[in-house]
Amino acid sequence: MEVLDRYVVLVRYDAQVYCIEDLCTHDGGTLGDGELDGYCLVCPRHGAKFDVRNGHVVCMPATENTPSHEVRIDGDQVLVRLSD
Ligand code: FES
C-alpha cells in the first residue's frame, strides 16, 4: 500500500499489526509479495528475511535493515506513522 509516496507492507501476526517498508534492501525487491515465516517476511526474489516487528534483516543476502513504521489501531482504522 502507498502512504505519502512511500510503499509499505502491513502484516498482521499474533494479534498485532506491523508495518515495514515494502523494500528489500538487497536489490529492491517487493516484500509485499513475500511470505511470512514467523515474525519474518521473506523476500520472494532471493530469500532475505526481515523481522516485521522492527525491520531488521535476519537473513542474507540483504545486510541492511528496512525501515519500520509505527502502527496504531483506532476502531476500524489502521494508522501508520512513517519513520524518517
Ligand atoms: S531483492 Fe530481496 S533478497 Fe534479493
Coordinates of N, CA, C and O and ligand atoms in Angstrom, one line a residue:
M1 N 0.8 -1.2 0.0 CA 0.0 0.0 0.0 C 0.9 1.2 0.0 O 2.0 1.2 0.4
E2 N 0.3 2.3 -0.5 CA 1.1 3.6 -0.6 C 0.7 4.5 0.5 O -0.5 4.7 0.7
V3 N 1.6 5.1 1.2 CA 1.4 6.1 2.2 C 2.3 7.3 2.0 O 3.5 7.1 2.1
L4 N 1.8 8.4 1.6 CA 2.5 9.6 1.3 C 3.8 9.3 0.4 O 4.9 9.6 0.8
D5 N 3.5 8.7 -0.7 CA 4.5 8.4 -1.7 C 5.5 7.4 -1.3 O 6.6 7.2 -1.9
R6 N 5.2 6.6 -0.2 CA 6.1 5.5 0.1 C 5.3 4.2 0.1 O 4.1 4.2 0.5
Y7 N 5.9 3.2 -0.2 CA 5.3 1.9 -0.3 C 5.6 1.1 1.0 O 6.8 0.9 1.3
V8 N 4.6 0.6 1.7 CA 4.7 -0.1 2.9 C 3.9 -1.4 2.9 O 3.0 -1.5 2.1
V9 N 4.3 -2.3 3.8 CA 3.6 -3.5 3.9 C 3.0 -3.6 5.3 O 3.7 -3.4 6.3
L10 N 1.7 -3.9 5.4 CA 1.1 -4.2 6.7 C 1.0 -5.7 6.9 O 0.6 -6.4 6.0
V11 N 1.4 -6.1 8.1 CA 1.4 -7.5 8.4 C 0.7 -7.7 9.7 O 1.0 -7.1 10.7
R12 N -0.3 -8.6 9.7 CA -1.0 -9.0 11.0 C -0.4 -10.3 11.4 O -0.5 -11.3 10.6
Y13 N 0.1 -10.4 12.6 CA 0.6 -11.6 13.1 C 0.5 -11.7 14.6 O 0.8 -10.7 15.3
D14 N 0.0 -12.8 15.1 CA -0.2 -13.0 16.5 C -0.9 -11.8 17.2 O -0.5 -11.3 18.2
A15 N -2.1 -11.4 16.5 CA -3.0 -10.4 17.1 C -2.4 -9.0 17.1 O -2.9 -8.1 17.7
Q16 N -1.2 -8.8 16.4 CA -0.6 -7.4 16.3 C -0.5 -7.1 14.8 O -0.5 -8.0 13.9
V17 N -0.5 -5.8 14.5 CA -0.3 -5.3 13.2 C 1.1 -4.6 13.1 O 1.3 -3.7 14.0
Y18 N 1.9 -4.9 12.1 CA 3.2 -4.3 12.0 C 3.3 -3.7 10.6 O 2.5 -4.1 9.7
C19 N 4.2 -2.7 10.5 CA 4.4 -2.1 9.2 C 5.8 -1.9 8.9 O 6.6 -1.3 9.7
I20 N 6.3 -2.3 7.8 CA 7.7 -2.1 7.3 C 7.6 -1.6 5.9 O 6.6 -1.7 5.2
E21 N 8.7 -1.0 5.5 CA 8.8 -0.5 4.1 C 8.7 -1.7 3.1 O 9.2 -2.8 3.4
D22 N 8.0 -1.5 2.0 CA 7.9 -2.5 1.0 C 9.1 -2.5 0.1 O 9.0 -2.4 -1.1
L23 N 10.3 -2.7 0.8 CA 11.5 -2.6 0.0 C 12.6 -3.6 0.6 O 13.0 -3.4 1.8
C24 N 13.0 -4.5 -0.2 CA 14.1 -5.3 0.3 C 15.4 -4.6 0.0 O 15.6 -4.1 -1.1
T25 N 16.3 -4.5 1.0 CA 17.5 -3.7 0.9 C 18.6 -4.4 0.1 O 19.6 -3.8 -0.1
H26 N 18.3 -5.7 -0.3 CA 19.3 -6.4 -1.1 C 19.4 -5.8 -2.5 O 20.4 -5.4 -3.0
D27 N 18.2 -5.8 -3.2 CA 18.2 -5.4 -4.6 C 16.8 -4.8 -4.9 O 16.4 -4.9 -6.1
G28 N 16.1 -4.2 -4.0 CA 14.9 -3.5 -4.2 C 13.7 -4.4 -4.5 O 12.7 -3.9 -5.0
G29 N 13.7 -5.6 -4.0 CA 12.5 -6.5 -4.2 C 11.3 -6.0 -3.4 O 11.5 -5.1 -2.5
T30 N 10.2 -6.4 -3.8 CA 8.9 -6.0 -3.1 C 8.6 -7.1 -2.0 O 8.2 -8.2 -2.3
L31 N 8.7 -6.6 -0.8 CA 8.4 -7.6 0.3 C 7.0 -7.9 0.4 O 6.6 -9.0 1.0
G32 N 6.1 -7.1 -0.1 CA 4.7 -7.4 0.0 C 4.3 -8.6 -0.7 O 3.2 -9.2 -0.5
D33 N 5.1 -9.1 -1.6 CA 4.8 -10.3 -2.3 C 5.4 -11.6 -1.6 O 5.2 -12.7 -2.1
G34 N 6.1 -11.3 -0.5 CA 6.7 -12.4 0.2 C 5.8 -13.1 1.2 O 4.7 -12.7 1.4
E35 N 6.3 -14.2 1.7 CA 5.5 -15.0 2.7 C 6.1 -14.8 4.1 O 7.3 -14.4 4.2
L36 N 5.2 -15.0 5.0 CA 5.6 -14.9 6.4 C 6.3 -16.2 6.9 O 5.8 -17.3 6.6
D37 N 7.3 -16.1 7.7 CA 8.0 -17.2 8.3 C 8.1 -16.7 9.8 O 9.1 -16.1 10.2
G38 N 7.1 -17.0 10.6 CA 7.0 -16.5 11.9 C 6.9 -15.0 11.9 O 6.1 -14.5 11.1
Y39 N 7.8 -14.3 12.6 CA 7.8 -12.8 12.5 C 8.6 -12.3 11.4 O 8.7 -11.1 11.2
C40 N 9.1 -13.1 10.5 CA 9.9 -12.7 9.4 C 9.1 -12.7 8.0 O 8.4 -13.6 7.7
L41 N 9.3 -11.6 7.3 CA 8.8 -11.6 5.9 C 9.9 -11.9 5.0 O 11.0 -11.3 5.1
V42 N 9.7 -12.9 4.1 CA 10.7 -13.4 3.2 C 10.6 -12.7 1.9 O 9.6 -12.8 1.2
C43 N 11.7 -12.1 1.4 CA 11.7 -11.5 0.1 C 11.6 -12.6 -0.9 O 12.4 -13.6 -0.9
P44 N 10.7 -12.5 -1.9 CA 10.4 -13.6 -2.8 C 11.5 -13.7 -3.9 O 11.6 -14.6 -4.6
R45 N 12.4 -12.7 -4.0 CA 13.4 -12.7 -5.0 C 14.6 -13.6 -4.7 O 15.0 -14.5 -5.5
H46 N 15.2 -13.4 -3.6 CA 16.4 -14.2 -3.2 C 16.4 -14.7 -1.8 O 17.4 -15.2 -1.3
G47 N 15.3 -14.5 -1.1 CA 15.1 -15.1 0.2 C 15.6 -14.4 1.5 O 15.6 -15.0 2.5
A48 N 16.0 -13.1 1.3 CA 16.3 -12.4 2.5 C 15.1 -12.3 3.5 O 14.0 -12.3 3.0
K49 N 15.4 -12.2 4.8 CA 14.3 -12.2 5.7 C 14.4 -10.9 6.6 O 15.5 -10.5 7.0
F50 N 13.2 -10.3 6.8 CA 13.1 -9.1 7.6 C 12.1 -9.3 8.8 O 11.0 -9.8 8.5
D51 N 12.5 -8.9 10.0 CA 11.6 -9.0 11.1 C 10.6 -7.9 11.0 O 10.9 -6.7 11.0
V52 N 9.3 -8.3 10.9 CA 8.3 -7.3 10.8 C 8.1 -6.4 12.0 O 7.5 -5.4 11.9
R53 N 8.6 -6.8 13.1 CA 8.5 -6.0 14.3 C 9.4 -4.8 14.3 O 9.1 -3.8 15.0
N54 N 10.5 -4.8 13.6 CA 11.4 -3.7 13.6 C 12.2 -3.5 12.3 O 13.0 -2.6 12.2
G55 N 11.9 -4.3 11.3 CA 12.6 -4.1 10.0 C 14.0 -4.6 9.9 O 14.6 -4.5 8.9
H56 N 14.4 -5.2 11.0 CA 15.8 -5.7 11.0 C 16.0 -6.9 10.1 O 15.1 -7.8 10.0
V57 N 17.1 -6.9 9.3 CA 17.3 -8.0 8.4 C 17.9 -9.2 9.3 O 18.7 -9.0 10.2
V58 N 17.4 -10.4 9.1 CA 17.8 -11.5 9.9 C 18.4 -12.6 9.0 O 18.8 -13.7 9.6
C59 N 18.3 -12.5 7.7 CA 18.9 -13.5 6.8 C 19.4 -12.8 5.6 O 18.7 -12.0 5.0
M60 N 20.6 -13.2 5.2 CA 21.2 -12.7 3.9 C 20.4 -13.2 2.7 O 19.7 -14.2 2.9
P61 N 20.6 -12.6 1.5 CA 21.7 -11.8 1.1 C 21.5 -10.3 1.5 O 22.5 -9.6 1.3
A62 N 20.4 -9.8 2.0 CA 20.3 -8.4 2.5 C 21.2 -8.3 3.7 O 21.3 -9.2 4.5
T63 N 21.8 -7.1 3.9 CA 22.6 -6.9 5.0 C 22.2 -5.6 5.8 O 22.8 -5.3 6.8
E64 N 21.3 -4.8 5.2 CA 20.8 -3.6 5.8 C 19.3 -3.7 6.2 O 18.6 -4.3 5.4
N65 N 19.0 -3.2 7.3 CA 17.6 -3.2 7.8 C 16.7 -2.4 6.8 O 17.2 -1.5 6.1
T66 N 15.4 -2.7 6.8 CA 14.5 -1.8 6.1 C 13.7 -1.0 7.1 O 13.5 -1.5 8.3
P67 N 13.2 0.2 6.8 CA 12.5 1.0 7.8 C 11.3 0.3 8.3 O 10.6 -0.4 7.6
S68 N 11.0 0.5 9.6 CA 9.8 0.1 10.2 C 9.0 1.3 10.6 O 9.6 2.4 10.8
H69 N 7.7 1.2 10.7 CA 6.8 2.3 10.9 C 5.9 1.9 12.1 O 5.4 0.8 12.2
E70 N 5.5 3.0 12.8 CA 4.6 2.8 14.0 C 3.2 2.6 13.5 O 2.7 3.3 12.6
V71 N 2.5 1.7 14.1 CA 1.1 1.4 13.7 C 0.2 1.5 15.0 O 0.6 1.1 16.1
R72 N -0.9 2.1 14.7 CA -1.9 2.2 15.8 C -3.3 1.9 15.2 O -3.6 2.3 14.1
I73 N -4.0 1.1 15.9 CA -5.4 0.7 15.5 C -6.4 1.7 16.3 O -6.3 1.8 17.5
D74 N -7.2 2.3 15.5 CA -8.2 3.2 16.1 C -9.6 2.7 15.5 O -9.9 3.1 14.4
G75 N -10.3 1.9 16.3 CA -11.6 1.4 15.7 C -11.3 0.5 14.6 O -10.6 -0.5 14.7
D76 N -11.9 0.8 13.4 CA -11.7 0.0 12.2 C -10.6 0.6 11.3 O -10.5 0.2 10.2
Q77 N -9.9 1.6 11.8 CA -8.8 2.2 11.0 C -7.4 1.8 11.5 O -7.2 1.6 12.7
V78 N -6.6 1.6 10.5 CA -5.1 1.4 10.8 C -4.4 2.6 10.5 O -4.4 3.1 9.4
L79 N -3.7 3.2 11.5 CA -3.0 4.4 11.4 C -1.5 4.1 11.3 O -1.0 3.4 12.2
V80 N -0.8 4.7 10.4 CA 0.6 4.5 10.2 C 1.4 5.8 10.4 O 1.0 6.8 9.7
R81 N 2.4 5.8 11.2 CA 3.3 7.0 11.3 C 4.6 6.6 10.7 O 5.3 5.7 11.2
L82 N 4.9 7.2 9.6 CA 6.1 6.9 8.8 C 7.3 7.3 9.6 O 7.4 8.4 10.1
S83 N 8.3 6.5 9.6 CA 9.6 6.9 10.2 C 10.4 7.6 9.1 O 10.0 7.7 7.9
D84 N 11.5 8.2 9.5 CA 12.3 9.0 8.5 C 13.0 8.1 7.5 O 13.2 7.0 7.7
Ligands
FES1 S1 15.9 -8.5 -3.7 FE1 15.3 -9.3 -1.8 S2 16.7 -10.9 -1.4 FE2 17.4 -10.0 -3.3

